[in-house]
mmCIF file of C-alpha atoms in Angstrom:
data_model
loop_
_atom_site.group_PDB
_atom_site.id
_atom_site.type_symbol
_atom_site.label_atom_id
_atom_site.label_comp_id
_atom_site.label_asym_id
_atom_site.label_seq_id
_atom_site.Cartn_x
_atom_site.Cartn_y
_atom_site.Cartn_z
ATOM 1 C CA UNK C 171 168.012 18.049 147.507
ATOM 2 C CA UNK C 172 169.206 16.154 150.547
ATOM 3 C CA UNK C 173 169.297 17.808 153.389
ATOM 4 C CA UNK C 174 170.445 16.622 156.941
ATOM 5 C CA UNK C 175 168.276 17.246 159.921
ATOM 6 C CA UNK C 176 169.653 17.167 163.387
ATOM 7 C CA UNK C 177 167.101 16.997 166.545
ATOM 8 C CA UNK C 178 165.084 15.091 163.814
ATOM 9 C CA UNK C 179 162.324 13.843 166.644
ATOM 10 C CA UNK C 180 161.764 17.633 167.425
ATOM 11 C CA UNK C 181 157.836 18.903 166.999
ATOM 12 C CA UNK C 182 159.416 21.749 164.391
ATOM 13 C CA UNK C 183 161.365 19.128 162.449
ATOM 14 C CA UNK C 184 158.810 16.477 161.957
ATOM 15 C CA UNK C 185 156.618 19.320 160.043
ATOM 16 C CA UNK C 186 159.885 20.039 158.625
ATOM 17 C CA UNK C 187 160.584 16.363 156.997
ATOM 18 C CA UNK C 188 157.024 16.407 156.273
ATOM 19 C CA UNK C 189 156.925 18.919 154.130
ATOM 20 C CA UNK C 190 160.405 18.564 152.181
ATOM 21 C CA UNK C 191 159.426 15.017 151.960
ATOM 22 C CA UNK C 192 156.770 15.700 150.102
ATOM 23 C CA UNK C 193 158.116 18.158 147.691
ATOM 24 C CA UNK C 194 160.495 15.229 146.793
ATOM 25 C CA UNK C 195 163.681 16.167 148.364
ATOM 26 C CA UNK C 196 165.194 13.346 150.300
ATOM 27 C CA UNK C 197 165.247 13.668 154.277
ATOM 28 C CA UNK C 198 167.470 12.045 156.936
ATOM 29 C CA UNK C 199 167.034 12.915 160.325
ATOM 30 C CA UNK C 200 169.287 12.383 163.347
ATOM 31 C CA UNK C 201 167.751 10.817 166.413
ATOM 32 C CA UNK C 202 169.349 9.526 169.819
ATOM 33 C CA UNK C 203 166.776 6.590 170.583
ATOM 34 C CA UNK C 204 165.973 4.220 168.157
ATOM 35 C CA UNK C 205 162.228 3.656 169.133
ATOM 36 C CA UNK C 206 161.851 7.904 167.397
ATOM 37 C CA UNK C 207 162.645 5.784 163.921
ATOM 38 C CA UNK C 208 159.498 4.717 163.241
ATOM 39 C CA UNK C 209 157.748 8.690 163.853
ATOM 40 C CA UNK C 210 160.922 9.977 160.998
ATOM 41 C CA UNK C 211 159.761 6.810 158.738
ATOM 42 C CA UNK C 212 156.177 8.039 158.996
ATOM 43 C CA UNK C 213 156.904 11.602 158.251
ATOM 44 C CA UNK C 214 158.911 10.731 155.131
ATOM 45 C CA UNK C 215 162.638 10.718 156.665
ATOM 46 C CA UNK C 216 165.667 8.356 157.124
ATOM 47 C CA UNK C 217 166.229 8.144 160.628
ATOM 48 C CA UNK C 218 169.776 8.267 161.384
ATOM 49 C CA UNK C 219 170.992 7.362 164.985
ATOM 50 C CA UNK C 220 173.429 9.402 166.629
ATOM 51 C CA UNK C 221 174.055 11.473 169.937
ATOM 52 C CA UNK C 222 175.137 14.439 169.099
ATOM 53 C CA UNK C 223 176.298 14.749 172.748
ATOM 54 C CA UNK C 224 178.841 12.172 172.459
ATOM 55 C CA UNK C 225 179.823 11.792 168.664
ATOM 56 C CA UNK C 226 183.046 12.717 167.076
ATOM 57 C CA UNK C 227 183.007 15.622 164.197
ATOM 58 C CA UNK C 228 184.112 12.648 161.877
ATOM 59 C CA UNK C 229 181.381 10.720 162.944
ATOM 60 C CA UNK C 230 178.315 13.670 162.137
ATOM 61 C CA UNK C 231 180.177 14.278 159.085
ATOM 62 C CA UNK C 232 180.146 10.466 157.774
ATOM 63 C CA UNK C 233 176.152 11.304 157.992
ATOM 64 C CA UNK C 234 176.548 14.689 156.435
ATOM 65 C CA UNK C 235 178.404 13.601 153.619
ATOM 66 C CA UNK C 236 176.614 14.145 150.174
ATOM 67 C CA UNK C 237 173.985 16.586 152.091
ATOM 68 C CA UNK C 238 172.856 19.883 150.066
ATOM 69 C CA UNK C 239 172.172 21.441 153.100
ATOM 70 C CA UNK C 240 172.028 21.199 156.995
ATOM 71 C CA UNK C 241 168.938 22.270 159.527
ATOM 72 C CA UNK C 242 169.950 22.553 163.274
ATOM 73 C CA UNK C 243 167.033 21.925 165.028
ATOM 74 C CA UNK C 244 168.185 20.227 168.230
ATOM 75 C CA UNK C 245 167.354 21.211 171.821
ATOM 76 C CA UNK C 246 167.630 19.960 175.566
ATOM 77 C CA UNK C 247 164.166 20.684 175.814
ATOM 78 C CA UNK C 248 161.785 22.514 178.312
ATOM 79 C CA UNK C 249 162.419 20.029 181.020
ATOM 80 C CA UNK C 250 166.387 20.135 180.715
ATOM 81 C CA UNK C 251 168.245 21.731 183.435
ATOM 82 C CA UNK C 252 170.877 24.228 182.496
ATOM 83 C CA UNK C 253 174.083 21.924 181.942
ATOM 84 C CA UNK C 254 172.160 19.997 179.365
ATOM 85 C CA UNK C 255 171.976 23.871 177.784
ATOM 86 C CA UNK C 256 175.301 23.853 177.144
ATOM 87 C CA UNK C 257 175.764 20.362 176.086
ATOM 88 C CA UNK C 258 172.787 20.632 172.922
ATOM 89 C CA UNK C 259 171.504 23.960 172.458
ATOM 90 C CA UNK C 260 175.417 24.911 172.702
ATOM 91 C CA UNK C 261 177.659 21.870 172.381
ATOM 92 C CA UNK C 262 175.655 19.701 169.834
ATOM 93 C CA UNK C 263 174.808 23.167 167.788
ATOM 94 C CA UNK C 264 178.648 23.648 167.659
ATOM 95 C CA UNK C 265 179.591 20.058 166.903
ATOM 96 C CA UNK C 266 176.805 20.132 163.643
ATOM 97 C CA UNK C 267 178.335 23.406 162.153
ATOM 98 C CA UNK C 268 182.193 21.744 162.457
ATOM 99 C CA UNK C 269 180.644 18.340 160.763
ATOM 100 C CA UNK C 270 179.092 20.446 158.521
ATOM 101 C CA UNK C 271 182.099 22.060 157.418
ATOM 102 C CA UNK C 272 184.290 19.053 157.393
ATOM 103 C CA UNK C 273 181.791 17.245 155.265
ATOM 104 C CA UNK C 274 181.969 20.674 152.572
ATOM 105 C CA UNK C 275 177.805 20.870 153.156
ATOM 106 C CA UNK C 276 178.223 24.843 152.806
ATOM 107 C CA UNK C 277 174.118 25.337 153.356
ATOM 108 C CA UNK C 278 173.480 25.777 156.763
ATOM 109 C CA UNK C 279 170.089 26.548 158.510
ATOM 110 C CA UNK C 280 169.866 27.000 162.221
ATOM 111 C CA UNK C 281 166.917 26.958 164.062
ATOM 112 C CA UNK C 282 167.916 29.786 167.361
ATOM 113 C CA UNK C 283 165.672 31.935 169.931
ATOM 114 C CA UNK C 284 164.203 35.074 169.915
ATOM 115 C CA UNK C 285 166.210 36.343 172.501
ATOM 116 C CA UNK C 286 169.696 34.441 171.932
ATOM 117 C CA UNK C 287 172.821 36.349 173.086
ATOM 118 C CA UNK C 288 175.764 34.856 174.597
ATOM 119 C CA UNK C 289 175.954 38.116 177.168
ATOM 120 C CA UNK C 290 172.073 37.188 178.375
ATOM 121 C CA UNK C 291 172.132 37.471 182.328
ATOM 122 C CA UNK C 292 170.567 36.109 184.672
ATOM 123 C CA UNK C 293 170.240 32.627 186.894
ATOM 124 C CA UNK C 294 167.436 30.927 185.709
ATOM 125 C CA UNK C 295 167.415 27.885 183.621
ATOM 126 C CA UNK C 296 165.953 29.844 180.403
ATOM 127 C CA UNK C 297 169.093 32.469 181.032
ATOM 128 C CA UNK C 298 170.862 29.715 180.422
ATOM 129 C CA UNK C 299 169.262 28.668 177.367
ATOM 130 C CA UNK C 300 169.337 32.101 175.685
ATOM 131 C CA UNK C 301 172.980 32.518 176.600
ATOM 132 C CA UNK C 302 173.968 28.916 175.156
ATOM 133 C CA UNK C 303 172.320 29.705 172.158
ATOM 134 C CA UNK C 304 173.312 33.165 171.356
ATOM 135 C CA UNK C 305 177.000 31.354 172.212
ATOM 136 C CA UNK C 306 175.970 28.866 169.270
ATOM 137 C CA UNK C 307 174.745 31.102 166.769
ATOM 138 C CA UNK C 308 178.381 32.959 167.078
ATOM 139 C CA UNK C 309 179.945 30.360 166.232
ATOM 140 C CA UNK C 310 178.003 29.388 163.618
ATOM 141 C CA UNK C 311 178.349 32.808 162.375
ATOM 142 C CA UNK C 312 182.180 32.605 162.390
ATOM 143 C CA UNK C 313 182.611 29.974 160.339
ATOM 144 C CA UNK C 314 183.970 30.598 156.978
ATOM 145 C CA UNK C 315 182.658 27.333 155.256
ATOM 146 C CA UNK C 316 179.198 27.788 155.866
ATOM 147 C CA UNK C 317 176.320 29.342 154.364
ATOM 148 C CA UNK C 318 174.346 29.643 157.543
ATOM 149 C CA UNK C 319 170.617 31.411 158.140
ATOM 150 C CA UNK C 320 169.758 31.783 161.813
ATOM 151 C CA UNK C 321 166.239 31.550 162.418
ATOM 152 C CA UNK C 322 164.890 33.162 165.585
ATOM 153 C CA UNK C 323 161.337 32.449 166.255
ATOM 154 C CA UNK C 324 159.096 34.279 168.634
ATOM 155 C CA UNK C 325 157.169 32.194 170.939
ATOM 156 C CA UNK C 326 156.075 28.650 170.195
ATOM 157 C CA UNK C 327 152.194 27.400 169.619
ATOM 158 C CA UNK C 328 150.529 24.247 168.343
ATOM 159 C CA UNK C 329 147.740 26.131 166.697
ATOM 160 C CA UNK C 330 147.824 25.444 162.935
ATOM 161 C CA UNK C 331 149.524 27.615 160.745
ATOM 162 C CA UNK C 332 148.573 30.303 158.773
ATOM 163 C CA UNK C 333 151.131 30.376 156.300
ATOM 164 C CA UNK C 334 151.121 34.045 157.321
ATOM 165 C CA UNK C 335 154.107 35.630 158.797
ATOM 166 C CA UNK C 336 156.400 37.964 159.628
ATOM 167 C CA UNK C 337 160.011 37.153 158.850
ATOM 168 C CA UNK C 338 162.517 40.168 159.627
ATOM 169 C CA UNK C 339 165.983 41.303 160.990
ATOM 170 C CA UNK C 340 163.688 42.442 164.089
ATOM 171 C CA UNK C 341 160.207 41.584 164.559
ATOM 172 C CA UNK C 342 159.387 42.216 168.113
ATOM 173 C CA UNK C 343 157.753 39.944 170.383
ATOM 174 C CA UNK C 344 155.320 37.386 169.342
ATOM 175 C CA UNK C 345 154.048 34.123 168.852
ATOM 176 C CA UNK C 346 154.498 32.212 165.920
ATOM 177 C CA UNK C 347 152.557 28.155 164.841
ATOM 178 C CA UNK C 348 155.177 25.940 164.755
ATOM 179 C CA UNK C 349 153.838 24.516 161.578
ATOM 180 C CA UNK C 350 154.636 28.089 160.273
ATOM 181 C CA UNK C 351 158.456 27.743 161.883
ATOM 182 C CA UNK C 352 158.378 24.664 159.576
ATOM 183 C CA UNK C 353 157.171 25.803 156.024
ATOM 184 C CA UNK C 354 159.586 28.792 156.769
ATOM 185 C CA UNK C 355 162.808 26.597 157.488
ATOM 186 C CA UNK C 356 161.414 24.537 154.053
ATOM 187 C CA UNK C 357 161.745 27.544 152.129
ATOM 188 C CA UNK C 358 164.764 28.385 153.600
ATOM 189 C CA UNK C 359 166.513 25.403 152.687
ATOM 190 C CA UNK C 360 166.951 26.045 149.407
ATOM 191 C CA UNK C 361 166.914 30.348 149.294
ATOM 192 C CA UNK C 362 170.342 30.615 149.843
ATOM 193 C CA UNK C 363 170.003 34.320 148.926
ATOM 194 C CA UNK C 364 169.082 34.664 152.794
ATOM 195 C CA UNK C 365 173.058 33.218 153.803
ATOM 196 C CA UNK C 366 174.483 35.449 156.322
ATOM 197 C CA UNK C 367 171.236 36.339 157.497
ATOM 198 C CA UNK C 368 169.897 36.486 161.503
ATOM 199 C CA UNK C 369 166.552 36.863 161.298
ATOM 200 C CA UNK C 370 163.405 36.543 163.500
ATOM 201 C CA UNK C 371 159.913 35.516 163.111
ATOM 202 C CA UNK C 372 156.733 35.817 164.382
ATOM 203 C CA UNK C 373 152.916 35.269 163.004
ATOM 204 C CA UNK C 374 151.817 38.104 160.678
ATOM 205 C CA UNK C 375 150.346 39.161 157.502
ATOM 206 C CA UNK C 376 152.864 38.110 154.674
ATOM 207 C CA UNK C 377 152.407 34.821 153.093
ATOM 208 C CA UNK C 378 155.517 32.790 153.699
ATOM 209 C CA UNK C 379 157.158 32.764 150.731
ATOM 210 C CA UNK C 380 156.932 36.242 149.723
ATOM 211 C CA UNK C 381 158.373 36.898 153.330
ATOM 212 C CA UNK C 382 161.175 34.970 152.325
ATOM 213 C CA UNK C 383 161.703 35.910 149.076
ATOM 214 C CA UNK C 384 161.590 39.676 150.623
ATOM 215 C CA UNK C 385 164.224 39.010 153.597
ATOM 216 C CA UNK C 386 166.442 37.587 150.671
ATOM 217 C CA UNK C 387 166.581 40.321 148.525
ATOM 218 C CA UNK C 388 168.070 42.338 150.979
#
């Protein structure tokens, strides 16, 4: 497969590219600076350089074109303030699903929040967040071209993974490896049994693949 990676510099999709690069699928992953190109290179992936904060939909789906499927796994990051919610976790999430359509790459894997709803209230920077992806993951939902998945992980660690999980409509709270996050999204990919599916995910007892295998044949 190809697959298309956007937020390619993220911690979750470096073990992402990692691991599909070395099942032999070819990777591309899109980056805004060109000094990330060298980490994508390293983890098996074509970097591809573009700001998915000012690109056209023409322009993400020139990159898209030929893809067998599409990861969204962008963010503003933990030191963002809110407006840069709205113009990634929302805007750039948005902009992705459109290319994705426009380029016919129907397979569509979003990486969301435990936690996402666009009616989340409150102030705070993280209400923000939660709101602007739970806005983003209705679109995404709403689009008739797409085969999406929306992944919603619990909290995020750097511990190694387990390859234990627990991957369901609702989990609960919890904290999940983000190596795990990453050999889930892999097996995602190419299970498109799980399209339509919102599902979250935390660290538990079920090896991944049978976890996904399970979601999918519901």
């Amino acid at each position: 497969m190809r697959i298309v990676i956007a937020g390619g510099h993220g911690q979750i999709a470096l073990r992402l590219e990692r691991l599909l690069s070395a099942r032999g699928d070819e990777v591309a992953g899109i980056i805004r600076r060109p000094e990330q190109g060298d980490d994508l290179r390293e983890a098996g992936a074509e970097p591809v350089l573009c700001d998915l904060e000012s690109a056209s939909v023409e322009e993400v789906a020139a990159h898209l074109q030929g893809a067998d499927a599409a990861v969204f796994a962008a963010g503003a990051g933990p030191g963002s303030g809110a407006a840069r919610k709205e113009t990634v976790d929302k805007g750039a999430a948005i902009l992705f699903a459109d290319a994705a359509e426009r380029a016919g790459v129907r397979r569509h894997v979003v990486v969301s929040s435990m936690g996402a709803d666009p009616a989340h209230e409150g102030d705070d920077v993280f209400d923000a967040y939660l709101r602007a992806k739970g806005e983003a993951d209705a679109y995404v939902r709403s689009r008739p071209g797409l085969d999406w998945t929306i992944l919603r992980p619990g909290g995020l660690i750097d511990d190694a993974g387990t390859g234990l999980v627990r991957l369901e409509a609702h989990t609960g709270r919890g904290m999940i490896p983000r190596d795990d996050v990453a050999a889930v999204l892999a097996e995602l990919v190419d299970t498109s049994a799980t399209a339509g599916l919102t599902l979250e995910l935390i660290s538990g007892s079920t090896p991944v693949s049978v976890g996904v295998k399970s979601v999918a044949g519901n």
